[in-house]
Short mmCIF file of C-alpha atoms and ligand atoms in Angstrom, two decimals:
data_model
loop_
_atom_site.label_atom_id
_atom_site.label_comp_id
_atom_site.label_asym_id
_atom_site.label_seq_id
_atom_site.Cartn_x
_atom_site.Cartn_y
_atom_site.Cartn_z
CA UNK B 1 18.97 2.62 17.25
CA UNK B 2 21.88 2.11 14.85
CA UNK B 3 23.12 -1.47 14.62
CA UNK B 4 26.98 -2.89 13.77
CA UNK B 5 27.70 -6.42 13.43
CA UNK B 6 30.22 -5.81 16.81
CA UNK B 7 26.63 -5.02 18.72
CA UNK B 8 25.13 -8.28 17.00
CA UNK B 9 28.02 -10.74 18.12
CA UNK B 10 28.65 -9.17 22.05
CA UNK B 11 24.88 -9.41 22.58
CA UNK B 12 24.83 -12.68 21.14
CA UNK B 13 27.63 -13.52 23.73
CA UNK B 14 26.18 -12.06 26.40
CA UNK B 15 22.79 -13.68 25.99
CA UNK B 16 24.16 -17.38 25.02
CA UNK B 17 27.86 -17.65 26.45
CA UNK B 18 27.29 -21.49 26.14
CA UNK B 19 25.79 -21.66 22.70
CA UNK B 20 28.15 -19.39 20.50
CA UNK B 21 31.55 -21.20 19.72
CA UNK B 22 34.12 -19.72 17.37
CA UNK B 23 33.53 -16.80 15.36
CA UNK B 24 35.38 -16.16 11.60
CA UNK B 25 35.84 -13.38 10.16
CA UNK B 26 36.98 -13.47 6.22
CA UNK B 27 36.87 -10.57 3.75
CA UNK B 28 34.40 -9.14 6.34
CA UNK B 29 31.72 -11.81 6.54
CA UNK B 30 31.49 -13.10 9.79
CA UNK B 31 30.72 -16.53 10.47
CA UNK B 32 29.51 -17.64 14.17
CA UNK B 33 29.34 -21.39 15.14
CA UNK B 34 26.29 -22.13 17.14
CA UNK B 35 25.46 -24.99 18.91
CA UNK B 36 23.28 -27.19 17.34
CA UNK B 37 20.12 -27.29 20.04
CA UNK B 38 19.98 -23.88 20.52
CA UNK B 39 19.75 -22.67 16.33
CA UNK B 40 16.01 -21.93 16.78
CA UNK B 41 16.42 -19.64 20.13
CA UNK B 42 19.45 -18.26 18.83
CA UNK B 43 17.61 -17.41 15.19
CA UNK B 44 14.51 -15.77 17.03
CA UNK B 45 16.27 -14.03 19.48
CA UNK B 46 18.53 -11.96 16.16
CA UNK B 47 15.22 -11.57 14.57
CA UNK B 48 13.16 -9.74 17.62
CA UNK B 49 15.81 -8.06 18.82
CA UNK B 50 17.68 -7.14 15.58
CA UNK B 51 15.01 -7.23 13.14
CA UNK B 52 16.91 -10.06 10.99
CA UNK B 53 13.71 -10.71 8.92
CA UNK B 54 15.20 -12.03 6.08
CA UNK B 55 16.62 -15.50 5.84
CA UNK B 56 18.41 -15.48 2.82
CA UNK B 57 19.57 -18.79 2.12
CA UNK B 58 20.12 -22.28 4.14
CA UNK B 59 22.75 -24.64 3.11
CA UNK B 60 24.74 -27.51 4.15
CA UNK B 61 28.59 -28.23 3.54
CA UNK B 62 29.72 -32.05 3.54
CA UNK B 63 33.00 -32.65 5.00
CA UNK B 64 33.56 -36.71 4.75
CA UNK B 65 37.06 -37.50 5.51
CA UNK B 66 38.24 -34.01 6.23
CA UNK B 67 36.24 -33.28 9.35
CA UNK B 68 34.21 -35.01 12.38
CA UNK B 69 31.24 -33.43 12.51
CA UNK B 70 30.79 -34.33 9.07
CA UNK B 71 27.80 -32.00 8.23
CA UNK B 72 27.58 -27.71 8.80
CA UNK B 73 24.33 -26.27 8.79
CA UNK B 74 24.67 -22.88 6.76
CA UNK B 75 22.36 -19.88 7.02
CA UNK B 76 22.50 -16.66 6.06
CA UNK B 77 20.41 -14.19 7.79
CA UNK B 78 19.80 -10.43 6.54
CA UNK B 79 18.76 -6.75 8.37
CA UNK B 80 17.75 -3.75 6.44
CA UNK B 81 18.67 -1.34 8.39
CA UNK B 82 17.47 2.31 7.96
CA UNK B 83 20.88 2.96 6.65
CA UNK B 84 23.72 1.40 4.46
CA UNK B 85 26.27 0.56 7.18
CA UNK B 86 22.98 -0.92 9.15
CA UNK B 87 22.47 -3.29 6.20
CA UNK B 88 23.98 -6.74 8.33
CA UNK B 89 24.70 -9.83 6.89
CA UNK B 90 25.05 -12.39 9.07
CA UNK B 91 26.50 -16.46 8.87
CA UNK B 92 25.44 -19.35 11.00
CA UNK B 93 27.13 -21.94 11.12
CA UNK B 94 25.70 -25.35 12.98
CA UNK B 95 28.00 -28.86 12.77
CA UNK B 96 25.90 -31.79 12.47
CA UNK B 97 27.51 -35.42 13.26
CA UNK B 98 26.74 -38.16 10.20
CA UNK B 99 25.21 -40.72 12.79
CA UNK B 100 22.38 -38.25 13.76
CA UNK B 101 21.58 -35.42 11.29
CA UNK B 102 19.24 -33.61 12.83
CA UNK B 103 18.77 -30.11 13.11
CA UNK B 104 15.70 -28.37 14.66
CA UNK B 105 13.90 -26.54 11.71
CA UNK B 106 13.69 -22.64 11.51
CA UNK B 107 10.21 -22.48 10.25
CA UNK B 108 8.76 -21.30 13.13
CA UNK B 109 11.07 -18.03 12.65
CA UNK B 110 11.00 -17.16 9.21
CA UNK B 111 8.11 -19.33 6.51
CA UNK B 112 10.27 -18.62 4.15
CA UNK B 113 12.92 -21.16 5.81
CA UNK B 114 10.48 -23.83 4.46
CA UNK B 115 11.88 -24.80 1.02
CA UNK B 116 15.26 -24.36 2.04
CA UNK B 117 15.42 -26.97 4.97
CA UNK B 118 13.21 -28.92 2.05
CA UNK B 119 16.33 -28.15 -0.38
CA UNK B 120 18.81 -29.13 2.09
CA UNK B 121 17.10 -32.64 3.15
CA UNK B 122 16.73 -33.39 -0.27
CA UNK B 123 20.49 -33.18 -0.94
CA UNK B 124 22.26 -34.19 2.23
CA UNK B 125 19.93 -36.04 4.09
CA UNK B 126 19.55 -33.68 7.18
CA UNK B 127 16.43 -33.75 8.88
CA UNK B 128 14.70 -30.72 9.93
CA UNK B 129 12.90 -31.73 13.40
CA UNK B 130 9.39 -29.58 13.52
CA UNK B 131 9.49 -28.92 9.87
CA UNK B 132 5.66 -28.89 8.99
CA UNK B 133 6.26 -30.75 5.48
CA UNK B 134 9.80 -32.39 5.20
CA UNK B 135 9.39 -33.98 1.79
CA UNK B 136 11.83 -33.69 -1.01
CA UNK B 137 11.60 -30.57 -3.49
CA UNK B 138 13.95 -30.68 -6.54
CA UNK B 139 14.42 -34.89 -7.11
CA UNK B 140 11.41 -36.79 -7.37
CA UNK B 141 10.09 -38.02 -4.15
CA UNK B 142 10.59 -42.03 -4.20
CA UNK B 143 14.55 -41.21 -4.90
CA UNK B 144 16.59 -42.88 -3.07
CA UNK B 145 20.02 -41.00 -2.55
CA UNK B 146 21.07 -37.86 -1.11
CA UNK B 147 23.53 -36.60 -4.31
CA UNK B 148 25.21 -34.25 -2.61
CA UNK B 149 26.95 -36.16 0.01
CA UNK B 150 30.57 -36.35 -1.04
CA UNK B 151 29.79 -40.22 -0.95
CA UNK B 152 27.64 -40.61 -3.66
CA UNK B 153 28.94 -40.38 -7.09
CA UNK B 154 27.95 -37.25 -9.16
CA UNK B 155 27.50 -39.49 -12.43
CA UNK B 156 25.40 -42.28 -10.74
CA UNK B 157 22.20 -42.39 -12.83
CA UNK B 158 21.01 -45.63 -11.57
CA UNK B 159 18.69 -43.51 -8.52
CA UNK B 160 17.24 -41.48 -11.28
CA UNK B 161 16.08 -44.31 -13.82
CA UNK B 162 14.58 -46.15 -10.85
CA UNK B 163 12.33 -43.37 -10.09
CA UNK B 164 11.64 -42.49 -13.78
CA UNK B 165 10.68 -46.01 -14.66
CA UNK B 166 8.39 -46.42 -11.29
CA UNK B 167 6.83 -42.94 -12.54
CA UNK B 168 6.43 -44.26 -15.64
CA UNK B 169 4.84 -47.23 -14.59
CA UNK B 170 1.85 -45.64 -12.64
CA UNK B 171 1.43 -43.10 -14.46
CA UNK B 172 2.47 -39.84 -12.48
CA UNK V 1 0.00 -38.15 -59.63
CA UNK V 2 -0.62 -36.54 -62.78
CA UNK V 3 -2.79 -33.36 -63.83
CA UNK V 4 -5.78 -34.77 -66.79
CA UNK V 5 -6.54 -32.12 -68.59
CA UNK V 6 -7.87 -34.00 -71.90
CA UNK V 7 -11.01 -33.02 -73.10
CA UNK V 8 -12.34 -36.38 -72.78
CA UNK V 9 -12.26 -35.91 -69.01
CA UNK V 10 -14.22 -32.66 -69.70
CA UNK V 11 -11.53 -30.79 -70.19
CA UNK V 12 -11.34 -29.14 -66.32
CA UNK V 13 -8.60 -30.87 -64.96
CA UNK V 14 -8.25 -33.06 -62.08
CA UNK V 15 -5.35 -35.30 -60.55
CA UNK V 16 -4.96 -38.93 -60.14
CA UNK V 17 -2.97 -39.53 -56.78
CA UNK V 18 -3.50 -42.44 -53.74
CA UNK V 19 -4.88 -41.17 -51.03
CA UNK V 20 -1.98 -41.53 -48.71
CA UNK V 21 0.54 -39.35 -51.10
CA UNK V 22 -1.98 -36.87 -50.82
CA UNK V 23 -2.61 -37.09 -47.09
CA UNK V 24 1.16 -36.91 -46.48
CA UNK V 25 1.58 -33.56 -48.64
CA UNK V 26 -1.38 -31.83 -46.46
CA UNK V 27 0.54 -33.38 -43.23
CA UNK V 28 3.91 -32.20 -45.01
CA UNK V 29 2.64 -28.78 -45.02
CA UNK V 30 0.55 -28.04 -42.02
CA UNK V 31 3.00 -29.92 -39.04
CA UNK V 32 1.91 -28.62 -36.36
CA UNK V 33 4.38 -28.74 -33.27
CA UNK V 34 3.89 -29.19 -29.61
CA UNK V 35 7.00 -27.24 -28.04
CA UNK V 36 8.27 -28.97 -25.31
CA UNK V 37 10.68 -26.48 -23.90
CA UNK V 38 12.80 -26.86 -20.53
CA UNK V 39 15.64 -24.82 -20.52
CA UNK V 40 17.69 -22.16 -23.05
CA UNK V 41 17.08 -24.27 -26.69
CA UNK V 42 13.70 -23.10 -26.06
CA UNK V 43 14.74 -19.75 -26.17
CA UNK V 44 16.11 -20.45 -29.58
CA UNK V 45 13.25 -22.02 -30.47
CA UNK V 46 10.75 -19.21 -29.88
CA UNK V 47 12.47 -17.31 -32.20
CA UNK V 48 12.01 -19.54 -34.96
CA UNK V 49 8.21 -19.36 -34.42
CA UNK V 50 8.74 -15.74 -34.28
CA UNK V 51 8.73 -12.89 -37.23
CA UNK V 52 12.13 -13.28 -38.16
CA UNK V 53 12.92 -16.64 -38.85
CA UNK V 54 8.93 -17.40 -39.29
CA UNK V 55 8.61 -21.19 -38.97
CA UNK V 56 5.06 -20.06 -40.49
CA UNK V 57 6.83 -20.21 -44.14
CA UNK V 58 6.81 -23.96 -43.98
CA UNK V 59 3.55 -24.24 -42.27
CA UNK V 60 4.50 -25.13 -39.18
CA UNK V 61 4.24 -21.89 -37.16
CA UNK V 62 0.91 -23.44 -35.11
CA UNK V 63 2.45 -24.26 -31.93
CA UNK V 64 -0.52 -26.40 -29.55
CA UNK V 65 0.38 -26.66 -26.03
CA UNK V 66 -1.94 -29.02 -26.10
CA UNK V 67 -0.37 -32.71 -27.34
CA UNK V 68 -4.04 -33.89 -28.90
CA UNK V 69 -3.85 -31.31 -31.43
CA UNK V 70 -0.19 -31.42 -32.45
CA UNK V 71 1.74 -34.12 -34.72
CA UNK V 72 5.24 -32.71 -34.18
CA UNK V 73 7.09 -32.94 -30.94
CA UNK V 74 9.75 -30.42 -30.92
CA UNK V 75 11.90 -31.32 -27.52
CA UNK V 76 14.38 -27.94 -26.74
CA UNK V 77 16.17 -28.08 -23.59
CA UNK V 78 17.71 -30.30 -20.91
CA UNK V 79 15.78 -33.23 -19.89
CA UNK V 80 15.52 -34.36 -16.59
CA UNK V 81 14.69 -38.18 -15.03
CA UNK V 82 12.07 -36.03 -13.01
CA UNK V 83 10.52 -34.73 -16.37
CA UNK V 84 11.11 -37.22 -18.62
CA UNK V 85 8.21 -39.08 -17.67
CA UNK V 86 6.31 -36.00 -18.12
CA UNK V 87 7.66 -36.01 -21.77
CA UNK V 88 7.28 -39.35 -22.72
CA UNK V 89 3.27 -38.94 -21.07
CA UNK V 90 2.68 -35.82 -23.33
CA UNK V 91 4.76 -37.86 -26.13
CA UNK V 92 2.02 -40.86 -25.43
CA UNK V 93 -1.01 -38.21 -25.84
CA UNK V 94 -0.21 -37.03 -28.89
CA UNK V 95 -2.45 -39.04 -31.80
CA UNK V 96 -0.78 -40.68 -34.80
CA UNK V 97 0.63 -39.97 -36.67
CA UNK V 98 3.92 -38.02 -35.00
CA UNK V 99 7.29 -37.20 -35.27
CA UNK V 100 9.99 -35.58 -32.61
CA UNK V 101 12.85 -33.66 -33.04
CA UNK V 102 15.36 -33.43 -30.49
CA UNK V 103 17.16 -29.93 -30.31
CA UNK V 104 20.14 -29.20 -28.82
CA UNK V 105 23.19 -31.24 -27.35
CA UNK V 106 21.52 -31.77 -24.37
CA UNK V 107 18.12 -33.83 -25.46
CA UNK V 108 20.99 -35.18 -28.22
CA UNK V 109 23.28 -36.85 -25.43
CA UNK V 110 22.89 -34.98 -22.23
CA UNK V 111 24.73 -32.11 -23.50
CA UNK V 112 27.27 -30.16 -20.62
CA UNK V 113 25.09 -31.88 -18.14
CA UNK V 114 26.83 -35.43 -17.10
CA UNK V 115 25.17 -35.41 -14.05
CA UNK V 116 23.25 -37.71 -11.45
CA UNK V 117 19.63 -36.02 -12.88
CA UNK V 118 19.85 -35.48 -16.98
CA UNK V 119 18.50 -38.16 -19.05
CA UNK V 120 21.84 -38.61 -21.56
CA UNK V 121 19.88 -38.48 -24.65
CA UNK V 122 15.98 -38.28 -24.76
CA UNK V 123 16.32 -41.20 -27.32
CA UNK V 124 16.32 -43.32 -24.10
CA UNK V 125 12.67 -43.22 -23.66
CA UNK V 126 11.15 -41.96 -27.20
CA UNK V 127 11.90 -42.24 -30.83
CA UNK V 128 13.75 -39.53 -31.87
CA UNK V 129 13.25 -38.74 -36.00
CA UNK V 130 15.53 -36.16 -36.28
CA UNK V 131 18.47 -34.78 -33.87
CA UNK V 132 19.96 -31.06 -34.08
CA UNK V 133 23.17 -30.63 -32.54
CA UNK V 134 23.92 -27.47 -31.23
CA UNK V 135 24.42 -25.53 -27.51
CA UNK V 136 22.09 -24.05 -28.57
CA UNK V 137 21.78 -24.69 -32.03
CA UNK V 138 21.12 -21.73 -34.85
CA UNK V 139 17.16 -20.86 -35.66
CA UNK V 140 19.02 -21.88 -39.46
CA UNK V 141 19.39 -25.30 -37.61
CA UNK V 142 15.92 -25.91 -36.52
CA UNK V 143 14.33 -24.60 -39.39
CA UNK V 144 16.42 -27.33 -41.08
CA UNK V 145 15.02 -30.06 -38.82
CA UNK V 146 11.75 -29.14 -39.88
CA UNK V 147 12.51 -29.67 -43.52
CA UNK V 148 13.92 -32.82 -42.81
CA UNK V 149 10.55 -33.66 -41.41
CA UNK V 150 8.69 -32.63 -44.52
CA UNK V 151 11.56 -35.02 -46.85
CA UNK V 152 10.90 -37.66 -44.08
CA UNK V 153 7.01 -37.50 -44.16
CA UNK V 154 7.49 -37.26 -48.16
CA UNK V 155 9.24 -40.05 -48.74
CA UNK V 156 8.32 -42.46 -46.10
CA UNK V 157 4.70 -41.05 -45.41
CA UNK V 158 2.46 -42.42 -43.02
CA UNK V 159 -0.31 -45.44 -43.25
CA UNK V 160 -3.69 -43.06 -43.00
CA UNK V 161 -5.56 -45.06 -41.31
S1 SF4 R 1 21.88 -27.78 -25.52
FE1 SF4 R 1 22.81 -25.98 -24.55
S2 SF4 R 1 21.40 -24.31 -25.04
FE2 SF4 R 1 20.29 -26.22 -25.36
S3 SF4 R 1 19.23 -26.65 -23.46
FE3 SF4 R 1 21.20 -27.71 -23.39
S4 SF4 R 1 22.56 -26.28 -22.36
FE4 SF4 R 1 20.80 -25.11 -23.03
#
């Protein structure tokens, strides 16, 4: 069965008329919007019937004072097809308000999704709902701020030396 | 210190010296370092230990990953808040006496990195003897360092006991 992103998108359509919202294409990437209860479905459903098995990468975009919702949900989700045209790339894109940033975690679909929803709370705050080990993975665990909300100021320290002198302190 | 060659003495030889002049050449000579490497410097700094540059010349090519059995801290590459409390632990393990050298602009003052994570300047947490600017700096510039260890050591010593 050969596989174009056209196939992807109408299927997608035809399966979730409700779920998919606007869909961008740029420089050929396409980007889909997705409503935000229905990312797990809609990410299960492209992997069993379109053998995405590789989630490449999941990020989040902060747009404070420039959009309501303030957060997108990112992810990038790869096919190998049998052939070069059948290699898809595909963009997800899921807008999550700032008083409830919640997202239901991908884990379940891909294990590799795991440190990436991890990467992604640590730096904006987002919370992955059914992630089986939401903790923080690049800033040390008691820290306090989310530094890369557009809010918090690249150059403040003061999170950091808190945590350093409490690790300090006892020792870990 | 002086060499006593008079036949009175038996005519062998032997020196007159304190005991901590003495120690202080042997530590001058035989530093060995505990590379603490995070990022590129260390890159730099490899190759000072290796066959070209040969930090063994000046008795220092022992590298210990382990801090008990090293008395020269050699701290290449961007420090973290997360891992500075790693390096001021491994800093705390290391017995007496010891020196550190901080390598590179970025253990010097934070270096490109003026961010929310990078300690600006490791000298915020340990006592830095001698800094090496540099992004990253020359083997030439290390090697340096670690003769201005030896003057240090020298001419300040250290109590030996
Ligand atoms: S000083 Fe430059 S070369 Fe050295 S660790 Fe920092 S960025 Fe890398």
């Amino acid at each position: 069965m050969s596989v174009s992103i056209q196939q992807v998108i109408d299927s997608l359509r035809n399966k979730y008329p409700y779920a998919i919202g606007e869909i961008k294409t740029f420089r050929g990437e396409v980007s889909v919007f997705v409503k935000r209860e229905l990312i797990r479905e809609i990410c299960s459903y492209l992997k069993k019937e379109f053998d995405f098995k590789f989630i490449v990468d999941i990020t989040a975009v902060d747009y404070l004072g420039r959009k309501t919702p303030r957060f997108e949900v990112v992810y990038y989700l790869h096919r190998f097809g049998p052939d070069f045209e059948e290699n898809i790339r595909i963009r997800l894109k899921v807008e999550v308000p700032e008083e409830d940033p919640k997202v239901y975690s991908v884990t379940s679909v891909w294990s590799g999704a795991n440190w990436l929803e991890r990467e992604v709370y640590d730096m904006f705050g987002i919370e992955f709902v059914g992630h089986p080990d939401l903790r923080r993975i690049l800033m040390p665990e008691d820290y306090e701020a989310f530094p890369l909300r557009k809010d918090f100021d690249v150059r403040n320290r003061e999170p950091s030396k808190r945590s350093f002198e409490r690790a300090l302190k006892e020792g870990t | 210190m002086g060499l006593n060659t008079s036949p009175i003495f038996g005519g062998d030889g032997f020196i007159t010296t304190k005991l901590s002049a003495i120690a202080n050449w042997a530590r001058k000579n035989s530093l060995w370092p505990m590379p603490f490497g995070t990022a590129c410097c260390a890159i730099e700094m490899m190759g000072v230990f290796a066959s070209r540059f040969d930090l063994s010349r000046f008795g220092a090519e022992v590298a210990r990953f382990s801090p008990r059995q090293a008395d020269l801290m050699i701290v290449s590459g961007t420090i973290t808040y997360k891992m500075a409390s790693v390096c001021r632990r491994i800093y705390d393990q290391m017995p007496e006496p010891k020196w550190v050298i901080a390598m590179g602009s970025c253990t010097c003052g934070g270096g490109p990195f003026d961010s929310y994570a990078v300690v600006q300047g490791i000298d915020e947490f340990l006592p830095v003897d001698v800094y090496v600017g540099g992004c990253p700096p020359r083997p030439e510039a290390l090697i340096d360092a670690v003769m201005k260890i030896q003057k240090k050591i020298e001419m300040q010593g250290a109590p030996v006991l």
